[in-house]
Amino acid sequence: MLKKRDLNDCQVLFELMTHPDVFPFVRHKAQSYEELLFITKQTLEAEEQEKLISRTITDEWNNPIGTISLYDIENQAGFLGTWIGKPYHGKGYNQLAKDAFFNELFYDLNIETIFMRIKKENIRSLKAAQKLPYAIYANESRKSLYKKINETGQIYDLFEIPKDLYSLHMLREGLTVEDTTHLKEA
């Protein structure tokens, strides 16, 4: 479901990223395959410096279908960024990727809080975030952060996923924490 980022996946990811239903919501947009290679190299370097955590989302056959990342890591918290190629929308990959990634972040990598800033126009992602039983709508509870991410206008809604609420959800659902140490090296 998740693997470490790999330059060999860039061609497929670029083709998926440039779909008009996906591209507007990608954080690090690439206008060409070569630019995506460069961005991915920067991502790998930033991960080595512990500035971000990024994984490639794969399907059942280990084909790359999108990416999921935690950006701007500071004080054991960061911002989630994820996208999945259009042919894979609505097939459950997003939730599977989030579950695996959250388990790795919270239980292996010592992250305490995941923030999601979602464009108000991104109705699909807003509805998905509102369905998460462990996500808190944080426009009011984190006013200073909400103000910071919207310095240029009311663009984003803010959601917060605290480790303790996610853990409580896992216990309530009878789910076990997945061992993510099996991530494949690219």
Coordinates of C-alpha atoms in Angstrom, one line a residue:
M1 CA 0.0 0.0 0.0
L2 CA 2.9 2.4 0.8
K3 CA 6.5 2.4 -0.1
K4 CA 9.4 4.8 0.1
R5 CA 9.6 7.4 -2.7
D6 CA 11.5 6.3 -5.7
L7 CA 12.6 8.2 -8.8
N8 CA 11.6 5.2 -10.9
D9 CA 7.9 6.0 -10.2
C10 CA 8.0 9.5 -11.5
Q11 CA 6.8 8.8 -15.0
V12 CA 3.7 7.0 -13.9
L13 CA 3.1 9.6 -11.1
F14 CA 3.5 12.5 -13.5
E15 CA 0.9 11.1 -15.9
L16 CA -1.6 10.6 -13.0
M17 CA -0.8 14.0 -11.4
T18 CA -1.5 16.0 -14.5
H19 CA -5.2 14.9 -14.8
P20 CA -7.4 18.1 -14.5
D21 CA -9.3 16.6 -11.6
V22 CA -6.1 16.0 -9.7
F23 CA -3.6 18.7 -10.6
P24 CA -5.3 21.7 -8.9
F25 CA -5.0 19.9 -5.5
V26 CA -1.4 18.7 -5.7
R27 CA 0.9 20.7 -3.4
H28 CA 4.1 20.4 -5.4
K29 CA 2.9 20.7 -9.0
A30 CA 5.2 19.6 -11.8
Q31 CA 4.8 20.9 -15.4
S32 CA 7.0 18.2 -16.8
Y33 CA 8.4 14.7 -16.0
E34 CA 11.8 16.3 -15.5
E35 CA 10.4 18.8 -13.0
L36 CA 8.8 15.9 -11.1
L37 CA 12.1 14.1 -11.0
F38 CA 13.7 17.3 -9.5
I39 CA 10.9 17.8 -7.0
T40 CA 11.1 14.1 -6.0
K41 CA 14.9 14.4 -5.5
Q42 CA 14.3 17.5 -3.2
T43 CA 11.6 15.5 -1.3
L44 CA 14.1 12.6 -0.7
E45 CA 16.7 15.1 0.5
A46 CA 14.2 16.9 2.8
E47 CA 13.1 13.5 4.3
E48 CA 16.7 12.7 5.1
Q49 CA 16.8 16.1 6.9
E50 CA 13.6 15.1 8.8
K51 CA 11.7 18.1 7.3
L52 CA 9.0 15.9 5.8
I53 CA 7.9 12.3 5.5
S54 CA 6.7 11.2 2.1
R55 CA 5.5 7.8 0.7
T56 CA 4.2 6.6 -2.7
I57 CA 0.8 5.0 -2.6
T58 CA 0.5 1.8 -4.5
D59 CA -2.2 -0.5 -5.6
E60 CA -2.4 -4.3 -5.0
W61 CA 0.2 -4.9 -7.6
N62 CA 2.6 -2.4 -6.2
N63 CA 2.0 0.1 -9.1
P64 CA 2.3 3.8 -8.0
I65 CA -1.0 5.5 -7.9
G66 CA -0.3 8.7 -5.8
T67 CA 1.6 10.1 -2.9
I68 CA 1.0 10.9 0.7
S69 CA 3.3 13.2 2.7
L70 CA 3.6 15.1 6.0
Y71 CA 5.0 18.6 5.3
D72 CA 6.3 21.4 7.5
I73 CA 7.1 19.2 10.4
E74 CA 7.6 21.2 13.6
N75 CA 7.1 20.2 17.3
Q76 CA 6.0 16.7 16.4
A77 CA 3.3 18.0 14.1
G78 CA 2.9 18.6 10.3
F79 CA 0.5 19.1 7.5
L80 CA -0.9 16.2 5.5
G81 CA -0.7 16.3 1.7
T82 CA -2.1 13.5 -0.4
W83 CA -3.3 12.9 -3.9
I84 CA -4.4 9.8 -5.9
G85 CA -4.7 9.5 -9.6
K86 CA -8.2 9.9 -11.1
P87 CA -8.5 6.2 -12.2
Y88 CA -8.2 5.2 -8.6
H89 CA -10.7 7.7 -7.1
G90 CA -13.6 6.1 -5.2
K91 CA -11.9 2.7 -4.8
G92 CA -10.9 2.9 -1.1
Y93 CA -7.2 3.6 -1.7
N94 CA -7.2 7.0 0.0
Q95 CA -8.5 5.6 3.3
L96 CA -6.1 2.6 3.2
A97 CA -3.2 4.9 2.5
K98 CA -4.1 7.2 5.3
D99 CA -4.5 4.4 7.8
A100 CA -1.1 3.0 7.0
F101 CA 0.5 6.4 6.9
F102 CA -1.1 7.5 10.2
N103 CA 0.0 4.3 11.9
E104 CA 3.6 4.9 10.7
L105 CA 3.6 8.6 11.8
F106 CA 2.0 8.1 15.2
Y107 CA 3.5 4.8 16.3
D108 CA 6.9 4.6 14.5
L109 CA 7.9 8.2 13.9
N110 CA 6.8 10.0 17.0
I111 CA 4.4 12.4 15.4
E112 CA 1.7 13.8 17.8
T113 CA -0.5 15.9 15.5
I114 CA -1.4 15.8 11.9
F115 CA -3.0 18.9 10.4
M116 CA -5.0 19.0 7.2
R117 CA -5.5 22.3 5.3
I118 CA -8.1 21.7 2.7
K119 CA -9.2 24.2 0.1
K120 CA -12.7 25.3 0.6
E121 CA -13.4 24.6 -3.1
N122 CA -12.2 21.0 -2.7
I123 CA -15.6 19.6 -1.8
R124 CA -14.5 16.0 -2.2
S125 CA -11.7 16.3 0.3
L126 CA -13.8 18.3 2.7
K127 CA -16.5 15.7 2.8
A128 CA -13.9 13.0 3.3
A129 CA -12.3 14.9 6.2
Q130 CA -15.6 15.4 7.9
K131 CA -16.3 11.7 7.8
L132 CA -13.1 10.9 9.8
P133 CA -14.2 10.2 13.4
Y134 CA -10.8 11.2 14.7
A135 CA -10.5 14.5 12.8
I136 CA -11.4 17.8 14.6
Y137 CA -12.6 20.8 12.6
A138 CA -10.1 23.3 13.9
N139 CA -10.8 26.7 12.4
E140 CA -11.9 27.9 15.8
S141 CA -9.8 25.8 18.2
R142 CA -6.6 26.6 16.3
K143 CA -7.4 30.2 15.4
S144 CA -3.8 31.4 15.1
L145 CA -2.8 28.5 12.8
Y146 CA -6.1 29.0 10.8
K147 CA -5.2 32.6 10.4
K148 CA -1.7 31.8 9.3
I149 CA -2.7 29.4 6.5
N150 CA -5.3 31.9 5.3
E151 CA -3.1 35.0 5.2
T152 CA -4.0 35.8 1.6
G153 CA -7.8 35.1 2.1
Q154 CA -10.3 32.5 3.2
I155 CA -8.9 29.7 1.1
Y156 CA -8.5 26.7 3.5
D157 CA -10.4 24.9 6.3
L158 CA -8.3 23.4 9.0
F159 CA -8.6 20.0 10.5
E160 CA -6.5 18.4 13.3
I161 CA -5.9 14.7 13.9
P162 CA -4.3 14.3 17.4
K163 CA -2.6 11.0 18.1
D164 CA -4.7 10.3 21.2
L165 CA -8.0 10.7 19.3
Y166 CA -6.7 8.5 16.5
S167 CA -5.6 5.9 19.0
L168 CA -9.0 6.0 20.8
H169 CA -10.7 5.4 17.4
M170 CA -8.4 2.4 16.7
L171 CA -9.3 0.9 20.1
R172 CA -13.0 1.5 19.7
E173 CA -13.0 -0.1 16.3
G174 CA -10.9 -3.1 17.6
L175 CA -8.2 -2.3 15.1
T176 CA -4.6 -3.1 15.7
V177 CA -1.7 -0.9 15.0
E178 CA -0.2 -2.0 11.7
D179 CA 3.6 -2.7 11.8
T180 CA 4.9 -0.3 9.1
T181 CA 8.5 -1.5 9.4
H182 CA 7.9 -3.7 6.4
L183 CA 7.9 -0.7 4.0
K184 CA 9.7 -1.6 0.9
E185 CA 12.8 0.3 0.0
A186 CA 12.5 1.7 -3.5

